[in-house]
Structures are given as structure tokens and as C-alpha cells.
PDB file of C-alpha atoms and ligand atoms in Angstrom:
ATOM      1  CA  MET A 552      -9.915  43.860 104.562  1.00 94.00           C
ATOM      2  CA  PHE A 553      -7.386  42.581 102.469  1.00 98.00           C
ATOM      3  CA  ASP A 554      -6.866  39.159 103.641  1.00 98.00           C
ATOM      4  CA  LEU A 555      -6.618  36.556 100.908  1.00 98.00           C
ATOM      5  CA  THR A 556      -6.653  33.571 103.804  1.00 98.00           C
ATOM      6  CA  GLY A 557      -8.530  30.389 102.600  1.00 97.00           C
ATOM      7  CA  ARG A 558      -8.662  32.114  99.108  1.00 98.00           C
ATOM      8  CA  VAL A 559      -7.231  30.040  95.939  1.00 98.00           C
ATOM      9  CA  ALA A 560      -5.148  32.033  93.199  1.00 98.00           C
ATOM     10  CA  LEU A 561      -4.452  30.664  89.435  1.00 99.00           C
ATOM     11  CA  VAL A 562      -1.711  32.963  88.119  1.00 99.00           C
ATOM     12  CA  THR A 563      -0.981  32.438  84.216  1.00 98.00           C
ATOM     13  CA  GLY A 564       2.888  33.380  83.598  1.00 98.00           C
ATOM     14  CA  GLY A 565       3.177  32.805  87.405  1.00 98.00           C
ATOM     15  CA  ASN A 566       6.735  31.672  87.362  1.00 98.00           C
ATOM     16  CA  GLY A 567       8.660  34.682  86.859  1.00 98.00           C
ATOM     17  CA  GLY A 568       8.726  38.479  86.211  1.00 98.00           C
ATOM     18  CA  ILE A 569       5.644  40.238  87.101  1.00 98.00           C
ATOM     19  CA  GLY A 570       3.515  37.036  87.662  1.00 98.00           C
ATOM     20  CA  LEU A 571       5.904  35.776  90.371  1.00 98.00           C
ATOM     21  CA  GLY A 572       5.864  39.081  92.140  1.00 98.00           C
ATOM     22  CA  ILE A 573       2.319  38.986  92.345  1.00 98.00           C
ATOM     23  CA  ALA A 574       1.940  35.438  93.227  1.00 98.00           C
ATOM     24  CA  ARG A 575       3.946  35.565  95.949  1.00 98.00           C
ATOM     25  CA  GLY A 576       1.783  39.298  96.998  1.00 98.00           C
ATOM     26  CA  LEU A 577      -0.953  36.873  97.265  1.00 98.00           C
ATOM     27  CA  ALA A 578       0.976  34.268  98.716  1.00 98.00           C
ATOM     28  CA  GLU A 579       1.936  36.429 101.836  1.00 98.00           C
ATOM     29  CA  ALA A 580      -2.243  37.876 102.061  1.00 98.00           C
ATOM     30  CA  GLY A 581      -3.025  34.226 102.594  1.00 98.00           C
ATOM     31  CA  ALA A 582      -3.652  32.697  99.705  1.00 98.00           C
ATOM     32  CA  ALA A 583      -2.862  29.467  98.090  1.00 98.00           C
ATOM     33  CA  VAL A 584      -1.640  30.093  94.411  1.00 98.00           C
ATOM     34  CA  ALA A 585      -1.012  27.842  91.390  1.00 98.00           C
ATOM     35  CA  VAL A 586       1.237  29.078  88.824  1.00 98.00           C
ATOM     36  CA  ALA A 587       0.619  28.512  85.180  1.00 98.00           C
ATOM     37  CA  ALA A 588       3.111  28.412  82.744  1.00 98.00           C
ATOM     38  CA  ARG A 589       4.992  26.758  79.894  1.00 98.00           C
ATOM     39  CA  ASN A 590       8.665  26.518  81.425  1.00 98.00           C
ATOM     40  CA  GLU A 591       8.408  23.584  84.350  1.00 98.00           C
ATOM     41  CA  GLU A 592      11.743  24.323  85.212  1.00 98.00           C
ATOM     42  CA  LYS A 593      11.015  27.854  86.225  1.00 98.00           C
ATOM     43  CA  SER A 594       7.539  27.148  87.764  1.00 98.00           C
ATOM     44  CA  ARG A 595       9.593  24.449  89.885  1.00 98.00           C
ATOM     45  CA  ALA A 596      11.592  26.933  90.508  1.00 98.00           C
ATOM     46  CA  ALA A 597       8.695  29.684  91.430  1.00 98.00           C
ATOM     47  CA  VAL A 598       6.791  27.304  93.692  1.00 98.00           C
ATOM     48  CA  GLU A 599       9.939  26.109  95.441  1.00 98.00           C
ATOM     49  CA  SER A 600      10.703  29.733  96.623  1.00 98.00           C
ATOM     50  CA  LEU A 601       6.936  30.657  97.333  1.00 98.00           C
ATOM     51  CA  LYS A 602       6.728  27.168  99.396  1.00 98.00           C
ATOM     52  CA  SER A 603      10.091  27.221 101.413  1.00 98.00           C
ATOM     53  CA  ALA A 604       8.635  31.100 102.121  1.00 98.00           C
ATOM     54  CA  GLY A 605       6.205  28.788 104.163  1.00 98.00           C
ATOM     55  CA  HIS A 606       3.056  29.383 101.532  1.00 98.00           C
ATOM     56  CA  ARG A 607       0.877  26.815  99.778  1.00 98.00           C
ATOM     57  CA  ALA A 608       1.860  26.423  95.851  1.00 98.00           C
ATOM     58  CA  ILE A 609       1.636  24.330  93.153  1.00 98.00           C
ATOM     59  CA  ALA A 610       2.344  24.520  89.467  1.00 98.00           C
ATOM     60  CA  PHE A 611       0.741  23.207  86.093  1.00 98.00           C
ATOM     61  CA  ALA A 612       2.560  22.998  82.743  1.00 98.00           C
ATOM     62  CA  CYS A 613       0.243  25.008  80.414  1.00 98.00           C
ATOM     63  CA  ASP A 614       0.259  27.054  77.398  1.00 98.00           C
ATOM     64  CA  VAL A 615      -2.815  29.490  77.859  1.00 98.00           C
ATOM     65  CA  ASN A 616      -3.244  28.987  73.768  1.00 98.00           C
ATOM     66  CA  ASP A 617      -4.156  25.537  74.534  1.00 98.00           C
ATOM     67  CA  PRO A 618      -8.145  25.474  75.284  1.00 98.00           C
ATOM     68  CA  ALA A 619      -7.468  21.743  76.784  1.00 98.00           C
ATOM     69  CA  ALA A 620      -4.379  22.321  78.555  1.00 98.00           C
ATOM     70  CA  VAL A 621      -6.186  25.424  79.683  1.00 98.00           C
ATOM     71  CA  ALA A 622      -9.249  23.556  80.746  1.00 98.00           C
ATOM     72  CA  ALA A 623      -7.144  20.799  82.631  1.00 98.00           C
ATOM     73  CA  THR A 624      -4.881  23.424  84.803  1.00 98.00           C
ATOM     74  CA  VAL A 625      -8.098  25.365  85.777  1.00 98.00           C
ATOM     75  CA  ASP A 626      -9.883  22.034  87.280  1.00 98.00           C
ATOM     76  CA  GLY A 627      -6.238  20.832  88.499  1.00 98.00           C
ATOM     77  CA  ALA A 628      -6.121  23.832  90.493  1.00 98.00           C
ATOM     78  CA  ALA A 629      -9.489  24.388  92.098  1.00 98.00           C
ATOM     79  CA  GLY A 630      -9.574  20.508  92.731  1.00 98.00           C
ATOM     80  CA  GLU A 631      -5.969  20.371  94.488  1.00 98.00           C
ATOM     81  CA  LEU A 632      -6.784  23.670  96.414  1.00 98.00           C
ATOM     82  CA  GLY A 633     -10.070  23.603  96.993  1.00 97.00           C
ATOM     83  CA  GLY A 634     -11.893  25.816  94.374  1.00 98.00           C
ATOM     84  CA  LEU A 635     -10.730  28.884  92.608  1.00 98.00           C
ATOM     85  CA  ASP A 636     -11.403  32.788  93.706  1.00 98.00           C
ATOM     86  CA  ILE A 637      -9.068  34.623  92.037  1.00 99.00           C
ATOM     87  CA  LEU A 638      -7.766  34.481  88.405  1.00 99.00           C
ATOM     88  CA  VAL A 639      -4.131  36.624  87.698  1.00 99.00           C
ATOM     89  CA  ASN A 640      -4.450  36.935  83.578  1.00 99.00           C
ATOM     90  CA  ASN A 641      -0.845  37.809  83.318  1.00 98.00           C
ATOM     91  CA  ALA A 642       1.348  35.267  80.908  1.00 98.00           C
ATOM     92  CA  GLY A 643       2.050  38.002  77.933  1.00 98.00           C
ATOM     93  CA  ALA A 644       4.292  38.085  74.800  1.00 97.00           C
ATOM     94  CA  ASN A 645       5.887  40.462  72.774  1.00 96.00           C
ATOM     95  CA  ARG A 646       7.098  40.879  69.160  1.00 96.00           C
ATOM     96  CA  ARG A 647       8.890  43.771  67.377  1.00 94.00           C
ATOM     97  CA  ALA A 648       9.497  44.878  63.879  1.00 94.00           C
ATOM     98  CA  PRO A 649      11.126  47.932  62.611  1.00 93.00           C
ATOM     99  CA  GLU A 650       7.762  49.417  61.154  1.00 97.00           C
ATOM    100  CA  PRO A 651       4.110  47.963  61.608  1.00 98.00           C
ATOM    101  CA  GLN A 652       4.296  46.519  57.932  1.00 98.00           C
ATOM    102  CA  ASP A 653       7.122  44.757  58.546  1.00 98.00           C
ATOM    103  CA  LEU A 654       5.787  42.373  61.886  1.00 98.00           C
ATOM    104  CA  SER A 655       4.496  39.175  60.480  1.00 98.00           C
ATOM    105  CA  LEU A 656       1.519  37.356  60.665  1.00 98.00           C
ATOM    106  CA  ASP A 657       2.838  34.366  62.611  1.00 98.00           C
ATOM    107  CA  ASP A 658       4.038  37.031  65.375  1.00 98.00           C
ATOM    108  CA  TRP A 659       0.573  39.144  65.280  1.00 98.00           C
ATOM    109  CA  ARG A 660      -1.165  36.343  65.969  1.00 98.00           C
ATOM    110  CA  LEU A 661       1.312  34.993  68.348  1.00 98.00           C
ATOM    111  CA  VAL A 662       1.041  38.095  70.675  1.00 98.00           C
ATOM    112  CA  VAL A 663      -2.315  38.472  70.041  1.00 98.00           C
ATOM    113  CA  ASP A 664      -3.575  35.229  71.101  1.00 98.00           C
ATOM    114  CA  THR A 665      -0.963  35.348  74.105  1.00 98.00           C
ATOM    115  CA  ASN A 666      -1.561  38.541  75.407  1.00 98.00           C
ATOM    116  CA  LEU A 667      -5.814  39.004  74.374  1.00 98.00           C
ATOM    117  CA  THR A 668      -7.581  35.375  73.075  1.00 98.00           C
ATOM    118  CA  SER A 669      -5.896  33.378  75.686  1.00 98.00           C
ATOM    119  CA  LEU A 670      -7.727  35.895  78.616  1.00 98.00           C
ATOM    120  CA  HIS A 671     -11.003  34.447  76.886  1.00 98.00           C
ATOM    121  CA  ILE A 672     -10.062  30.722  76.841  1.00 99.00           C
ATOM    122  CA  VAL A 673      -8.748  31.185  80.717  1.00 99.00           C
ATOM    123  CA  SER A 674     -11.574  33.365  81.930  1.00 99.00           C
ATOM    124  CA  ALA A 675     -13.920  30.939  80.544  1.00 98.00           C
ATOM    125  CA  ALA A 676     -12.643  27.897  82.199  1.00 98.00           C
ATOM    126  CA  ALA A 677     -12.665  29.771  85.342  1.00 98.00           C
ATOM    127  CA  PHE A 678     -15.879  31.224  85.268  1.00 98.00           C
ATOM    128  CA  PRO A 679     -17.930  27.978  86.476  1.00 98.00           C
ATOM    129  CA  HIS A 680     -15.345  27.917  89.446  1.00 98.00           C
ATOM    130  CA  LEU A 681     -15.503  31.682  90.874  1.00 98.00           C
ATOM    131  CA  LYS A 682     -19.656  31.357  89.913  1.00 98.00           C
ATOM    132  CA  ALA A 683     -19.699  27.927  91.939  1.00 96.00           C
ATOM    133  CA  ASN A 684     -17.821  30.484  94.726  1.00 94.00           C
ATOM    134  CA  GLY A 685     -20.739  32.548  95.085  1.00 97.00           C
ATOM    135  CA  GLY A 686     -18.280  35.586  93.358  1.00 98.00           C
ATOM    136  CA  GLY A 687     -14.528  35.869  92.414  1.00 98.00           C
ATOM    137  CA  LYS A 688     -11.685  38.184  90.758  1.00 98.00           C
ATOM    138  CA  VAL A 689     -10.032  38.453  88.051  1.00 99.00           C
ATOM    139  CA  ILE A 690      -7.352  40.332  87.299  1.00 99.00           C
ATOM    140  CA  ASN A 691      -6.158  41.003  83.796  1.00 99.00           C
ATOM    141  CA  ILE A 692      -2.401  42.718  82.919  1.00 98.00           C
ATOM    142  CA  GLY A 693      -2.701  45.212  80.507  1.00 98.00           C
ATOM    143  CA  SER A 694       0.286  48.216  79.858  1.00 98.00           C
ATOM    144  CA  MET A 695       1.126  51.536  79.255  1.00 98.00           C
ATOM    145  CA  MET A 696      -0.019  50.285  75.537  1.00 98.00           C
ATOM    146  CA  SER A 697      -3.638  49.774  76.526  1.00 98.00           C
ATOM    147  CA  VAL A 698      -3.190  53.949  76.560  1.00 98.00           C
ATOM    148  CA  PHE A 699      -0.171  54.727  74.187  1.00 95.00           C
ATOM    149  CA  ALA A 700       0.811  52.762  71.213  1.00 96.00           C
ATOM    150  CA  THR A 701       4.432  52.048  69.250  1.00 93.00           C
ATOM    151  CA  GLY A 702       5.161  51.871  65.758  1.00 96.00           C
ATOM    152  CA  TYR A 703       7.600  48.988  66.851  1.00 93.00           C
ATOM    153  CA  ALA A 704       4.747  46.331  68.270  1.00 96.00           C
ATOM    154  CA  PRO A 705       1.368  47.346  66.751  1.00 98.00           C
ATOM    155  CA  ALA A 706       0.457  43.811  67.886  1.00 98.00           C
ATOM    156  CA  TYR A 707       1.265  44.266  71.786  1.00 98.00           C
ATOM    157  CA  ALA A 708      -0.340  47.709  71.702  1.00 98.00           C
ATOM    158  CA  ALA A 709      -3.884  46.285  69.670  1.00 98.00           C
ATOM    159  CA  SER A 710      -3.989  43.193  72.412  1.00 98.00           C
ATOM    160  CA  LYS A 711      -3.388  45.487  75.521  1.00 98.00           C
ATOM    161  CA  GLY A 712      -5.471  47.926  74.231  1.00 98.00           C
ATOM    162  CA  GLY A 713      -7.960  44.769  74.125  1.00 98.00           C
ATOM    163  CA  VAL A 714      -7.456  43.438  77.069  1.00 99.00           C
ATOM    164  CA  VAL A 715      -9.108  46.691  78.627  1.00 98.00           C
ATOM    165  CA  GLN A 716     -11.971  46.430  76.483  1.00 98.00           C
ATOM    166  CA  TYR A 717     -12.194  42.861  77.259  1.00 98.00           C
ATOM    167  CA  THR A 718     -11.881  43.618  81.367  1.00 99.00           C
ATOM    168  CA  LYS A 719     -15.298  45.997  80.843  1.00 99.00           C
ATOM    169  CA  SER A 720     -17.286  43.058  79.399  1.00 98.00           C
ATOM    170  CA  LEU A 721     -16.408  40.669  82.285  1.00 99.00           C
ATOM    171  CA  ALA A 722     -17.191  43.502  84.507  1.00 99.00           C
ATOM    172  CA  ILE A 723     -20.473  43.772  83.089  1.00 98.00           C
ATOM    173  CA  GLY A 724     -21.737  40.125  82.184  1.00 98.00           C
ATOM    174  CA  TRP A 725     -20.345  38.754  85.486  1.00 98.00           C
ATOM    175  CA  ALA A 726     -21.863  41.442  87.824  1.00 98.00           C
ATOM    176  CA  PRO A 727     -25.181  39.149  88.437  1.00 98.00           C
ATOM    177  CA  TYR A 728     -22.531  36.448  89.967  1.00 98.00           C
ATOM    178  CA  ASN A 729     -20.814  38.544  92.073  1.00 98.00           C
ATOM    179  CA  ILE A 730     -17.224  38.639  89.768  1.00 99.00           C
ATOM    180  CA  GLN A 731     -15.486  41.872  89.473  1.00 99.00           C
ATOM    181  CA  ALA A 732     -13.177  42.414  86.878  1.00 99.00           C
ATOM    182  CA  ASN A 733     -10.582  44.840  86.539  1.00 99.00           C
ATOM    183  CA  CYS A 734      -7.333  45.607  84.971  1.00 98.00           C
ATOM    184  CA  ILE A 735      -3.398  46.641  86.271  1.00 98.00           C
ATOM    185  CA  LEU A 736      -1.701  48.844  83.782  1.00 98.00           C
ATOM    186  CA  PRO A 737       2.119  48.250  84.586  1.00 98.00           C
ATOM    187  CA  GLY A 738       4.410  50.796  83.677  1.00 98.00           C
ATOM    188  CA  TRP A 739       7.874  49.565  82.867  1.00 97.00           C
ATOM    189  CA  VAL A 740       9.106  46.765  84.741  1.00 97.00           C
ATOM    190  CA  ARG A 741      12.826  44.911  84.517  1.00 94.00           C
ATOM    191  CA  THR A 742      11.970  41.743  83.345  1.00 96.00           C
ATOM    192  CA  ASP A 743      12.959  38.894  80.803  1.00 93.00           C
ATOM    193  CA  MET A 744      10.122  40.662  78.496  1.00 93.00           C
ATOM    194  CA  THR A 745      11.878  43.868  78.789  1.00 94.00           C
ATOM    195  CA  GLU A 746      15.463  42.931  78.703  1.00 91.00           C
ATOM    196  CA  ALA A 747      14.879  41.917  75.249  1.00 85.00           C
ATOM    197  CA  PHE A 748      13.155  45.511  74.715  1.00 86.00           C
ATOM    198  CA  LEU A 749      16.611  46.995  75.905  1.00 92.00           C
ATOM    199  CA  GLU A 750      18.817  44.630  74.233  1.00 90.00           C
ATOM    200  CA  MET A 751      17.116  45.899  70.780  1.00 84.00           C
ATOM    201  CA  PHE A 752      16.680  49.525  72.265  1.00 88.00           C
ATOM    202  CA  PRO A 753      19.643  50.222  75.172  1.00 92.00           C
ATOM    203  CA  GLU A 754      19.338  53.850  75.052  1.00 94.00           C
ATOM    204  CA  ARG A 755      15.216  53.479  75.971  1.00 92.00           C
ATOM    205  CA  TYR A 756      16.252  52.457  79.578  1.00 95.00           C
ATOM    206  CA  GLN A 757      17.420  56.033  80.811  1.00 97.00           C
ATOM    207  CA  ALA A 758      14.737  57.696  78.493  1.00 96.00           C
ATOM    208  CA  ILE A 759      12.278  56.107  80.034  1.00 96.00           C
ATOM    209  CA  ALA A 760      13.097  56.432  83.704  1.00 97.00           C
ATOM    210  CA  ASP A 761      13.645  60.628  82.545  1.00 97.00           C
ATOM    211  CA  ARG A 762       9.823  60.364  81.509  1.00 96.00           C
ATOM    212  CA  THR A 763       8.810  58.657  84.787  1.00 97.00           C
ATOM    213  CA  PRO A 764       7.876  61.045  87.195  1.00 98.00           C
ATOM    214  CA  ALA A 765       9.054  58.433  89.937  1.00 98.00           C
ATOM    215  CA  GLY A 766      12.138  59.084  87.909  1.00 98.00           C
ATOM    216  CA  ARG A 767      12.456  55.384  87.495  1.00 97.00           C
ATOM    217  CA  TRP A 768      11.792  51.762  86.444  1.00 97.00           C
ATOM    218  CA  ALA A 769       9.757  49.107  88.777  1.00 97.00           C
ATOM    219  CA  GLU A 770      10.871  45.929  90.386  1.00 96.00           C
ATOM    220  CA  PRO A 771       8.187  43.195  90.146  1.00 97.00           C
ATOM    221  CA  ALA A 772       7.284  42.978  93.575  1.00 97.00           C
ATOM    222  CA  GLU A 773       5.293  46.481  93.309  1.00 98.00           C
ATOM    223  CA  LEU A 774       2.675  45.467  91.165  1.00 98.00           C
ATOM    224  CA  ALA A 775       1.831  42.860  94.459  1.00 98.00           C
ATOM    225  CA  GLY A 776       0.006  45.383  96.058  1.00 98.00           C
ATOM    226  CA  THR A 777      -2.435  46.793  93.979  1.00 98.00           C
ATOM    227  CA  ALA A 778      -3.027  42.811  92.866  1.00 99.00           C
ATOM    228  CA  VAL A 779      -3.725  41.977  96.534  1.00 99.00           C
ATOM    229  CA  TYR A 780      -6.476  44.880  96.949  1.00 98.00           C
ATOM    230  CA  LEU A 781      -7.736  43.882  93.787  1.00 99.00           C
ATOM    231  CA  ALA A 782      -8.244  40.251  94.875  1.00 99.00           C
ATOM    232  CA  SER A 783      -9.245  41.542  98.162  1.00 98.00           C
ATOM    233  CA  ALA A 784     -12.788  42.479  99.828  1.00 98.00           C
ATOM    234  CA  ALA A 785     -11.621  45.659  99.926  1.00 98.00           C
ATOM    235  CA  SER A 786     -12.511  45.923  95.925  1.00 98.00           C
ATOM    236  CA  ASN A 787     -15.778  44.480  96.068  1.00 98.00           C
ATOM    237  CA  PHE A 788     -16.772  47.539  94.267  1.00 98.00           C
ATOM    238  CA  VAL A 789     -14.151  48.256  92.399  1.00 98.00           C
ATOM    239  CA  THR A 790     -15.019  46.718  88.461  1.00 99.00           C
ATOM    240  CA  GLY A 791     -14.172  47.116  85.167  1.00 98.00           C
ATOM    241  CA  ALA A 792     -11.294  49.646  86.365  1.00 98.00           C
ATOM    242  CA  SER A 793      -7.684  49.823  84.982  1.00 98.00           C
ATOM    243  CA  ILE A 794      -5.553  51.279  87.408  1.00 98.00           C
ATOM    244  CA  PRO A 795      -2.006  52.350  86.502  1.00 98.00           C
ATOM    245  CA  VAL A 796       0.873  51.105  88.202  1.00 98.00           C
ATOM    246  CA  ASP A 797       3.659  53.177  86.587  1.00 98.00           C
ATOM    247  CA  GLY A 798       5.078  55.696  88.949  1.00 98.00           C
ATOM    248  CA  GLY A 799       3.062  58.553  87.156  1.00 98.00           C
ATOM    249  CA  TYR A 800       4.189  57.953  83.640  1.00 97.00           C
ATOM    250  CA  LEU A 801       0.264  58.153  82.425  1.00 97.00           C
ATOM    251  CA  VAL A 802       0.170  61.164  83.641  1.00 96.00           C
ATOM    252  CA  GLN A 803       3.083  63.742  82.173  1.00 91.00           C
TER     253      GLN A 803
HETATM  254  P1  NAP B1792       8.062  37.819  80.990  1.00 96.43           P
HETATM  255  O1  NAP B1792       8.563  37.997  82.468  1.00 96.43           O
HETATM  256  O2  NAP B1792       8.654  37.751  79.976  1.00 96.43           O
HETATM  257  O3  NAP B1792       6.831  36.807  81.797  1.00 96.43           O
HETATM  258  C1  NAP B1792       6.050  36.313  80.944  1.00 96.43           C
HETATM  259  C2  NAP B1792       5.135  35.102  81.446  1.00 96.43           C
HETATM  260  O4  NAP B1792       4.456  34.654  80.567  1.00 96.43           O
HETATM  261  C3  NAP B1792       6.415  34.349  81.839  1.00 96.43           C
HETATM  262  O5  NAP B1792       5.839  33.707  83.369  1.00 96.43           O
HETATM  263  C4  NAP B1792       6.066  33.438  80.937  1.00 96.43           C
HETATM  264  O6  NAP B1792       6.052  31.528  81.059  1.00 96.43           O
HETATM  265  C5  NAP B1792       4.615  33.198  80.357  1.00 96.43           C
HETATM  266  N1  NAP B1792       3.927  33.062  79.018  1.00 96.43           N
HETATM  267  C6  NAP B1792       4.577  33.935  78.120  1.00 96.43           C
HETATM  268  N2  NAP B1792       3.599  32.539  77.126  1.00 96.43           N
HETATM  269  C7  NAP B1792       2.728  31.810  77.376  1.00 96.43           C
HETATM  270  C8  NAP B1792       2.346  30.799  77.353  1.00 96.43           C
HETATM  271  N3  NAP B1792       1.489  30.723  75.608  1.00 96.43           N
HETATM  272  N4  NAP B1792       1.375  29.906  78.302  1.00 96.43           N
HETATM  273  C9  NAP B1792       1.556  30.297  79.499  1.00 96.43           C
HETATM  274  N5  NAP B1792       2.259  31.638  79.978  1.00 96.43           N
HETATM  275  C10 NAP B1792       2.730  31.807  79.057  1.00 96.43           C
HETATM  276  O7  NAP B1792       7.189  39.140  81.162  1.00 96.43           O
HETATM  277  P2  NAP B1792       6.638  39.916  82.285  1.00 96.43           P
HETATM  278  O8  NAP B1792       7.146  41.673  82.439  1.00 96.43           O
HETATM  279  O9  NAP B1792       6.840  39.850  83.807  1.00 96.43           O
HETATM  280  O10 NAP B1792       5.318  40.535  81.927  1.00 96.43           O
HETATM  281  C11 NAP B1792       4.159  39.834  82.655  1.00 96.43           C
HETATM  282  C12 NAP B1792       2.885  40.557  81.939  1.00 96.43           C
HETATM  283  O11 NAP B1792       2.957  41.735  81.998  1.00 96.43           O
HETATM  284  C13 NAP B1792       2.640  40.375  80.245  1.00 96.43           C
HETATM  285  O12 NAP B1792       1.291  40.201  79.993  1.00 96.43           O
HETATM  286  C14 NAP B1792       3.481  41.550  79.636  1.00 96.43           C
HETATM  287  O13 NAP B1792       2.768  42.008  78.648  1.00 96.43           O
HETATM  288  C15 NAP B1792       3.097  42.522  80.990  1.00 96.43           C
HETATM  289  N6  NAP B1792       3.727  44.208  80.943  1.00 96.43           N
HETATM  290  C16 NAP B1792       4.816  43.507  81.419  1.00 96.43           C
HETATM  291  C17 NAP B1792       5.916  44.976  81.584  1.00 96.43           C
HETATM  292  C18 NAP B1792       7.070  45.080  81.746  1.00 96.43           C
HETATM  293  O14 NAP B1792       7.572  46.044  81.788  1.00 96.43           O
HETATM  294  N7  NAP B1792       8.002  44.003  81.961  1.00 96.43           N
HETATM  295  C19 NAP B1792       5.123  46.216  81.095  1.00 96.43           C
HETATM  296  C20 NAP B1792       3.329  46.349  81.256  1.00 96.43           C
HETATM  297  C21 NAP B1792       2.684  44.833  80.640  1.00 96.43           C
HETATM  298  P3  NAP B1792       6.684  30.636  80.580  1.00 96.43           P
HETATM  299  O15 NAP B1792       7.748  31.327  79.129  1.00 96.43           O
HETATM  300  O16 NAP B1792       7.047  29.699  80.954  1.00 96.43           O
HETATM  301  O17 NAP B1792       5.130  29.842  79.632  1.00 96.43           O
END
């Protein structure tokens, strides 16, 4: 039921952090995986680590904000790996400012483009491949900030709230094509993104752990199980949902 043998997955931002954790999980479940990100060296290393574990993997240099690069990546992945069944929209960015009004328009645009607008660019490019396969799975990565907000990252909270609503639109619009679209809402995970946050607010590490019922932060690999579930036949009647993987952060 959770077997992904013969399936092809594209993971944006799959060269590190949560994206690589998910790419590894999908590959371990049997999928061939394409990772798409800008840093080619990081992508090469990620693909090497997948291949050395015996998986089929390929990297594409791609800025998710560039529609031409996205089209080349999606078509290239489907061409090289034999179609496309699973899309993981994981690439993301954050910019912070002391107060909402301090966030520059450039930073606002970068965050909203990367975290939200890119989902439409990549999903629209993937659609013909998913449809041609007779169905597929879209997994969008939201955040605790899809539910909560913060004064220091207004574009991040706005974009991640939008991810949940965009996912619902895909779930409705693509149901006739047997495509299920769902969100994962990660709790606090140690990655490059949160290292930058901890440099600004070091005291928040322990405060977040203390506020989380599980009493700790997550490892990127801990997002993989839910991604495999949402990529597999086990979730065929689940669509438009947002699943927290947060050690219980949202329940208190
Ligand atoms: P990360 O380690 O900084 O990874 C971000 C990934 O996105 C990298 O692979 C990066 O690769 C890629 N990326 C960024 N901008 C891109 C662009 N314009 N085009 C293509 N790829 C781009 O951060 P992470 O924590 O793993 O974050 C992954 C996702 O999880 C994000 O959507 C983030 O918002 C979400 N999330 C993270 C946490 C957490 O606690 N860490 C919690 C909730 C949600 P390149 O730089 O090579 O392009």
C-alpha cells in the first residue's frame, strides 16, 4: 500500500534539509527521484548520496521562480525517469525583519514568490504529466506559520497560509483527474533555514523545544513518513488536507 516502486517523484529544494529527507524517504519506498534546486554542487552531492544507497536519482539546476527553467526541469525529469507521478513543492525561503513594516518589498516578493507563486508555476508545469499518467500526488510543504503568525516574518506567514489555500484549490480542481493534493505542516526542524533563525534568536531553540509536547525539534528524516503516505495509494481518498508533523506543537 505504501510501495512507490515504478513511481517518479520531483522534489523542489530536494538537495538539502527537509527536501532531501523527503527525497530519501520516497526513494527508500521505491520511487525514482529528481531533485530541483539552484545550488548545483549541493544537488550533485544529494543525488550521489541517493545513488550510493542504490536509488535512482537525478538533479536539475532550477530556480522555481523561473517558469522556463521549471518547464525544462519538469519535462526533463519526466523524460529521463519515465513520466511524473509525485510532485513535492518543498523549496522555500524566509526573510525576517524586526517589525512587519520593516520588511522590504524585495524581501516580501522573494518570500512570496518562492513559497507560494512557485507552487503554481511548478504545479501547472507538472499537470500535463500527472494527467497523462492517469493521476498523481502533489505534496506541498506548509509550516506552523500556515496556522500561526509572527511579527518578524510577515511574508513567510502570509505565503505559508496561502500554501494551504492553494492546496485546497488543486484538490478540488484536479480531483476529476485523479490527482490528490495535500500539505505537510512541519514543526521545528534543524536545517539551514532554521540555523539562520537561531543566529538571530538563539534563545528560541530551547523555548520551542519546551513548547513542543514532544520536547524537541525534528530531524529532516522525520517528515519522510508522511510524505511517503501522501505519495502512495494509502492516501487515495485524502485530498485538500494539511497534516501537521510537529511533535504536537499545534495542539497546545
Ligand atoms: P533549507 O535547508 O534552507 O532548504 C531550502 C531548499 O529550498 C533548499 O534545497 C534550496 O536549494 C531550495 N530553494 C530555495 N529557494 C529556491 C529557488 N528559488 N529555487 C529552487 N530551489 C530553492 O530549508 P528547510 O528547512 O529544509 O525548508 C524546506 C521547506 O520546509 C521550506 O518550504 C520551508 O519553508 C519549510 N519548513 C521548514 C521548517 C523548519 O523548521 N526547517 C518548518 C516548517 C516548514 P538551493 O538553495 O540550492 O536553491
